[in-house]
Amino acid sequence: MPDKSRQDWTSLAGEIEIESRAFIDGAYRDALSGATRETINPANGQKLADVANCGVADADRAVAVARAVFERGTWANMAPADRKMVLVRWAELIADNADEIALLECLDVGKPIADTTGVDVPSAVRTIRWSGEAIDKVYDQISPAPADCLALVQRLPLGVVAAIVPWNFPLSTTAWKLAPSLATGNSVILKPASNTPLSALRIAGLATQAGLPDGVLQVLPGPGGSLGKHLSLHEDIDGLTFTGSTEIGKQLMQYSGQSNLKRTFLELGGKSPNIVFADSNLEKAAMMAAVAVFYNGGQTCTAGTRLIVENSVKAKFVEMVVEHTRNWMPGDPLDPTTSMGPMIDAAQLQTVADYVEIGKGEGASVMAGGNQVLADSGGCYHEPTIFDGVNNNMRIAREEIFGPVMSVIGFKDAEEAVAIANDSIYGLAGAVWSNNINTAHKVAAAVRVGTMGINNYFGGDVTVPFGGFKQSGNGRDKSMHAFDDYTELKTTWIEFD
Ligand code: NAP
C-alpha cells in the first residue's frame, strides 16, 4: 500500500509535467506534420495532453536512424557487459522516478495507483534490470563437429525491431519488449497504443540519461491503422514484436508475408479457464477467482474469465465469489484503496455492456453486477459482473470481452473440465485448484496453454517465459527465452588445413 493519500496523489496529478512529444534519435520531437492527438484520463474523461501523432514520414525517419546506428555497431557491437550496465542504470532511473511514472500510468490508463506503484513500475524495473544482468551470462555454442573442423553457433541481433503494444499494461508490455530486444543489441522503434503513450515516452528519455546511444530507441505515438501498419509492412525492419488482439495479430502476419518476411512474434488474446475442484481450498480459490477476472477491470489478456467449477460445489462456490465482488467495486484510481478503476474508454465500456446483454440473451443468469456505475464522474466504470448457468458454446464463454465479466460453467469430472478448458481458440493461461496432487498435475498437464497455475492465479515472474498456444500467439516474453525472439542463429563452419 503506497504511503500517499488520495489527496496527495490528486494534488501531484494537478502538477505533473507530461512529455507528449515523440522520442527519436535521442531527443524529444514533434511529429513532422505537427499533428497531435488528445490522450484522455479514463477516470474522468478529461484531456491529459496533446500527444505527437506520428505518421509515415516520422516512421521512415525513425527507421533510418535506427538502421544507421545498427550498421555503425555502436550498440550492437558493444560488449554485453557494457550493454548490461546501461540497462541496469536505466532500471535504476525508472525506480528513482517511480512515483511520477506510476502516476502517469494511473492517469493515462485508469489503473488504480496501488497497482501502478505496487505492480506495473516495480515489474518494469525488474524486467529491464533482469534482462540487462542476464545478457553477459549468455554463451554461444560450439557444435560437435569433426576434429578437423570448428563450428560456431552464435546469436546475433535481428537488426531493427518494431514493437507494437496495447493499452491494458502499457508500461509492463513496453518493458517486456524493450528489455530483451535492447539487451540483445537491436535498434528498436516502439509504437505505444494511441490511448496510452505517456509512460513509454517518459522512460525513453531516461534511457538516454542511462547511456543508451542516440538512435537505438525510438518511441513513436500514432495510429495503429496507419503508423503501425506502415511499420509492419516496412522493408527495412527486420523484426516485429506485438502484444494486442488476435484480430490485429493475424493482420501483422500477413503484413510480414506481403513485405520482407520480418520475424513476427505475437502475444494475443485469451479466454482463460480457471478450474476449481471440490477438494480445493475453496476460500482461497474463491478469493483468487475474483482477482483473476476483476484485476485491471478484466482488461487482462490472462484473465480467468471462464470459471469452471465442479458441479457438487458450484452453487456454494458462486455465492462465495459473489461475496468477493464487494471488494472490487470501481472507484477513483487515485485513491490508494481502490482495487478496480474504469474501462479504458467509452467504446470498451459499451463492449462490456453489449456482452452483458448478449449473456442475458443467451440464457445465462446475472448473479452479480451487470451495470455501468459512477457515470457522473465522466469516467467509464462498470460493476464486477458474474454470469452463472453458462455453457461453453455461449459467446460469453468463447469471446474475449476484456471487461469485468466472469462466466461460470459446471463440470462433473476431470475429463470434462479439461475438455471444456481446451474447447477454445485461445491457449494463453489457466489454473487448476485441487488439494489432490494427482488431479492437479494431470489437469495442469492436459490444458493446452502457455502458463498454468496450480492453486494460484497470475503466478510467475520475469524468470519464466510468457506467451500463448493456439491463437493466443507464437512469441515468448520474459526469461532467457525472450532473447530467442530478437536474435538470429548464425553458423560459422571452419575447416583446418
Ligand atoms: P489492438 O487493438 O490489437 O491494438 C494493439 C496495438 O496494435 C495498438 O498499439 C494499436 O494501435 C496497434 N494496431 C492497431 N491496428 C493495427 C494495424 N493494422 N497494424 C499495426 N498495428 C495496429 O489491441 P488492444 O485493444 O490495444 O489491446 C487489447 C488486446 O491485447 C486484447 O486482445 C488482449 O488480450 C491483448 N493482450 C495480450 C497480451 C499477451 O501478452 N498475450 C497482453 C496484453 C494484452 P492503436 O492503439 O492506435 O489502435
Short mmCIF file of C-alpha atoms in Angstrom, two decimals, residues 71-264:
data_model
loop_
_atom_site.label_atom_id
_atom_site.label_comp_id
_atom_site.label_asym_id
_atom_site.label_seq_id
_atom_site.Cartn_x
_atom_site.Cartn_y
_atom_site.Cartn_z
CA GLU A 71 25.06 -0.55 -39.02
CA ARG A 72 27.61 1.53 -37.10
CA GLY A 73 27.53 -1.14 -34.39
CA THR A 74 27.57 1.46 -31.62
CA TRP A 75 25.17 -0.64 -29.54
CA ALA A 76 25.02 -3.96 -31.37
CA ASN A 77 28.79 -4.49 -31.09
CA MET A 78 29.13 -3.05 -27.61
CA ALA A 79 30.40 -5.67 -25.14
CA PRO A 80 27.45 -7.36 -23.43
CA ALA A 81 28.88 -6.32 -20.06
CA ASP A 82 28.66 -2.68 -21.16
CA ARG A 83 25.12 -3.06 -22.52
CA LYS A 84 24.28 -4.60 -19.18
CA MET A 85 25.48 -1.50 -17.32
CA VAL A 86 23.29 0.79 -19.46
CA LEU A 87 20.17 -1.32 -18.89
CA VAL A 88 20.80 -1.64 -15.17
CA ARG A 89 21.30 2.15 -14.89
CA TRP A 90 18.07 2.64 -16.87
CA ALA A 91 16.18 0.39 -14.46
CA GLU A 92 17.59 2.37 -11.52
CA LEU A 93 16.49 5.68 -13.08
CA ILE A 94 12.98 4.32 -13.56
CA ALA A 95 13.00 3.21 -9.93
CA ASP A 96 14.24 6.67 -8.85
CA ASN A 97 11.25 8.23 -10.63
CA ALA A 98 8.81 5.51 -9.64
CA ASP A 99 6.08 7.69 -8.14
CA GLU A 100 5.95 10.01 -11.14
CA ILE A 101 5.83 7.13 -13.65
CA ALA A 102 3.24 5.27 -11.58
CA LEU A 103 1.09 8.40 -11.51
CA LEU A 104 1.40 8.87 -15.27
CA GLU A 105 0.31 5.27 -15.83
CA CYS A 106 -2.59 5.68 -13.40
CA LEU A 107 -3.82 8.83 -15.17
CA ASP A 108 -3.33 7.52 -18.70
CA VAL A 109 -4.76 4.01 -18.23
CA GLY A 110 -7.14 4.47 -15.29
CA LYS A 111 -5.25 1.78 -13.36
CA PRO A 112 -5.50 2.05 -9.58
CA ILE A 113 -2.49 3.84 -8.11
CA ALA A 114 -1.99 0.89 -5.75
CA ASP A 115 -1.42 -1.29 -8.84
CA THR A 116 0.85 1.08 -10.74
CA THR A 117 3.03 1.72 -7.68
CA GLY A 118 2.91 -1.89 -6.47
CA VAL A 119 2.97 -3.87 -9.71
CA ASP A 120 3.49 -2.03 -13.00
CA VAL A 121 6.51 0.12 -12.17
CA PRO A 122 8.36 -2.45 -10.00
CA SER A 123 7.76 -5.10 -12.63
CA ALA A 124 9.13 -2.89 -15.42
CA VAL A 125 12.20 -2.09 -13.31
CA ARG A 126 12.80 -5.77 -12.57
CA THR A 127 12.30 -6.81 -16.19
CA ILE A 128 14.82 -4.29 -17.53
CA ARG A 129 17.33 -4.97 -14.78
CA TRP A 130 16.97 -8.75 -15.16
CA SER A 131 17.47 -8.74 -18.94
CA GLY A 132 20.46 -6.43 -18.53
CA GLU A 133 22.01 -8.58 -15.84
CA ALA A 134 21.41 -11.75 -17.84
CA ILE A 135 22.90 -10.68 -21.15
CA ASP A 136 26.56 -11.03 -20.19
CA LYS A 137 25.93 -14.55 -18.90
CA VAL A 138 24.71 -15.94 -22.23
CA TYR A 139 27.19 -18.21 -24.02
CA ASP A 140 27.06 -19.18 -27.65
CA GLN A 141 27.75 -22.76 -28.80
CA ILE A 142 30.38 -24.90 -30.47
CA SER A 143 28.85 -27.83 -32.31
CA PRO A 144 30.03 -31.47 -32.10
CA ALA A 145 31.82 -31.11 -35.45
CA PRO A 146 34.54 -33.48 -36.80
CA ALA A 147 38.06 -32.98 -35.34
CA ASP A 148 39.38 -31.04 -38.35
CA CYS A 149 36.52 -28.54 -38.11
CA LEU A 150 35.24 -25.98 -35.69
CA ALA A 151 31.63 -24.89 -35.93
CA LEU A 152 30.39 -21.85 -34.06
CA VAL A 153 26.68 -21.27 -33.45
CA GLN A 154 26.15 -17.67 -32.46
CA ARG A 155 23.17 -15.50 -31.64
CA LEU A 156 23.16 -12.18 -33.47
CA PRO A 157 20.69 -9.31 -33.14
CA LEU A 158 17.96 -9.14 -35.80
CA GLY A 159 18.78 -5.52 -36.63
CA VAL A 160 15.90 -3.03 -36.50
CA VAL A 161 12.92 -4.20 -34.46
CA ALA A 162 9.45 -2.63 -34.27
CA ALA A 163 7.48 -3.21 -31.06
CA ILE A 164 3.74 -2.51 -31.01
CA VAL A 165 1.99 -2.66 -27.64
CA PRO A 166 -1.56 -2.36 -26.25
CA TRP A 167 -3.20 -0.08 -23.70
CA ASN A 168 -4.01 -2.52 -20.90
CA PHE A 169 -0.48 -2.91 -19.48
CA PRO A 170 1.42 -0.19 -21.35
CA LEU A 171 4.48 0.03 -19.12
CA SER A 172 4.79 -3.71 -18.44
CA THR A 173 4.43 -4.74 -22.07
CA THR A 174 6.84 -1.98 -23.12
CA ALA A 175 9.42 -3.34 -20.66
CA TRP A 176 8.78 -6.93 -21.77
CA LYS A 177 9.59 -5.90 -25.36
CA LEU A 178 12.36 -3.35 -24.84
CA ALA A 179 14.41 -5.20 -22.22
CA PRO A 180 15.28 -8.31 -24.29
CA SER A 181 15.35 -6.57 -27.69
CA LEU A 182 17.79 -3.92 -26.47
CA ALA A 183 19.82 -6.37 -24.38
CA THR A 184 20.48 -8.46 -27.49
CA GLY A 185 21.80 -5.42 -29.39
CA ASN A 186 18.92 -4.42 -31.64
CA SER A 187 17.77 -0.92 -32.53
CA VAL A 188 14.11 -0.56 -31.60
CA ILE A 189 11.08 1.51 -32.58
CA LEU A 190 8.24 1.27 -30.07
CA LYS A 191 4.69 2.21 -31.02
CA PRO A 192 2.56 2.56 -27.89
CA ALA A 193 -1.23 2.27 -28.04
CA SER A 194 -2.88 5.54 -29.02
CA ASN A 195 -4.79 5.62 -25.74
CA THR A 196 -1.75 5.18 -23.50
CA PRO A 197 1.56 6.62 -24.80
CA LEU A 198 2.73 8.52 -21.72
CA SER A 199 4.79 6.10 -19.63
CA ALA A 200 6.76 4.84 -22.65
CA LEU A 201 7.58 8.41 -23.68
CA ARG A 202 8.74 9.24 -20.14
CA ILE A 203 11.07 6.26 -19.77
CA ALA A 204 12.62 6.77 -23.23
CA GLY A 205 14.35 9.96 -22.04
CA LEU A 206 15.67 8.08 -19.01
CA ALA A 207 17.27 5.52 -21.34
CA THR A 208 19.39 8.25 -22.90
CA GLN A 209 20.27 9.51 -19.42
CA ALA A 210 21.38 5.97 -18.59
CA GLY A 211 23.79 5.99 -21.54
CA LEU A 212 21.80 4.34 -24.34
CA PRO A 213 23.34 5.70 -27.56
CA ASP A 214 21.14 8.04 -29.60
CA GLY A 215 19.06 6.30 -32.23
CA VAL A 216 18.97 2.90 -30.53
CA LEU A 217 15.47 3.53 -29.12
CA GLN A 218 12.64 5.46 -30.74
CA VAL A 219 9.11 5.87 -29.31
CA LEU A 220 6.52 6.90 -31.89
CA PRO A 221 2.95 7.51 -30.74
CA GLY A 222 0.44 7.31 -33.56
CA PRO A 223 -2.46 5.36 -35.02
CA GLY A 224 -2.15 1.61 -35.42
CA GLY A 225 -4.09 1.56 -38.69
CA SER A 226 -1.60 3.85 -40.46
CA LEU A 227 1.65 4.19 -38.47
CA GLY A 228 1.50 0.65 -37.05
CA LYS A 229 0.64 -0.81 -40.44
CA HIS A 230 3.45 1.11 -42.12
CA LEU A 231 5.99 -0.20 -39.60
CA SER A 232 4.66 -3.74 -40.03
CA LEU A 233 4.99 -3.55 -43.82
CA HIS A 234 8.36 -1.76 -43.73
CA GLU A 235 11.06 -3.35 -45.88
CA ASP A 236 13.85 -2.13 -43.60
CA ILE A 237 12.50 -3.52 -40.33
CA ASP A 238 13.82 -6.99 -39.52
CA GLY A 239 11.68 -7.99 -36.57
CA LEU A 240 8.20 -7.21 -35.30
CA THR A 241 7.07 -7.93 -31.78
CA PHE A 242 3.44 -7.34 -30.93
CA THR A 243 1.10 -7.56 -27.98
CA GLY A 244 -2.56 -6.97 -28.73
CA SER A 245 -5.66 -8.57 -30.15
CA THR A 246 -5.72 -11.79 -32.14
CA GLU A 247 -7.50 -9.96 -34.96
CA ILE A 248 -4.67 -7.44 -35.46
CA GLY A 249 -2.05 -10.14 -34.83
CA LYS A 250 -3.37 -12.08 -37.83
CA GLN A 251 -3.05 -8.97 -39.97
CA LEU A 252 0.54 -8.49 -38.87
CA MET A 253 1.45 -12.00 -40.03
CA GLN A 254 0.02 -11.08 -43.41
CA TYR A 255 1.94 -7.79 -43.50
CA SER A 256 5.12 -9.73 -42.82
CA GLY A 257 4.35 -12.06 -45.73
CA GLN A 258 3.46 -9.17 -48.00
CA SER A 259 6.73 -7.37 -47.22
CA ASN A 260 10.12 -8.76 -46.23
CA LEU A 261 9.15 -11.76 -44.04
CA LYS A 262 10.28 -9.88 -40.96
CA ARG A 263 10.39 -12.14 -37.91
CA THR A 264 6.97 -11.61 -36.31
#
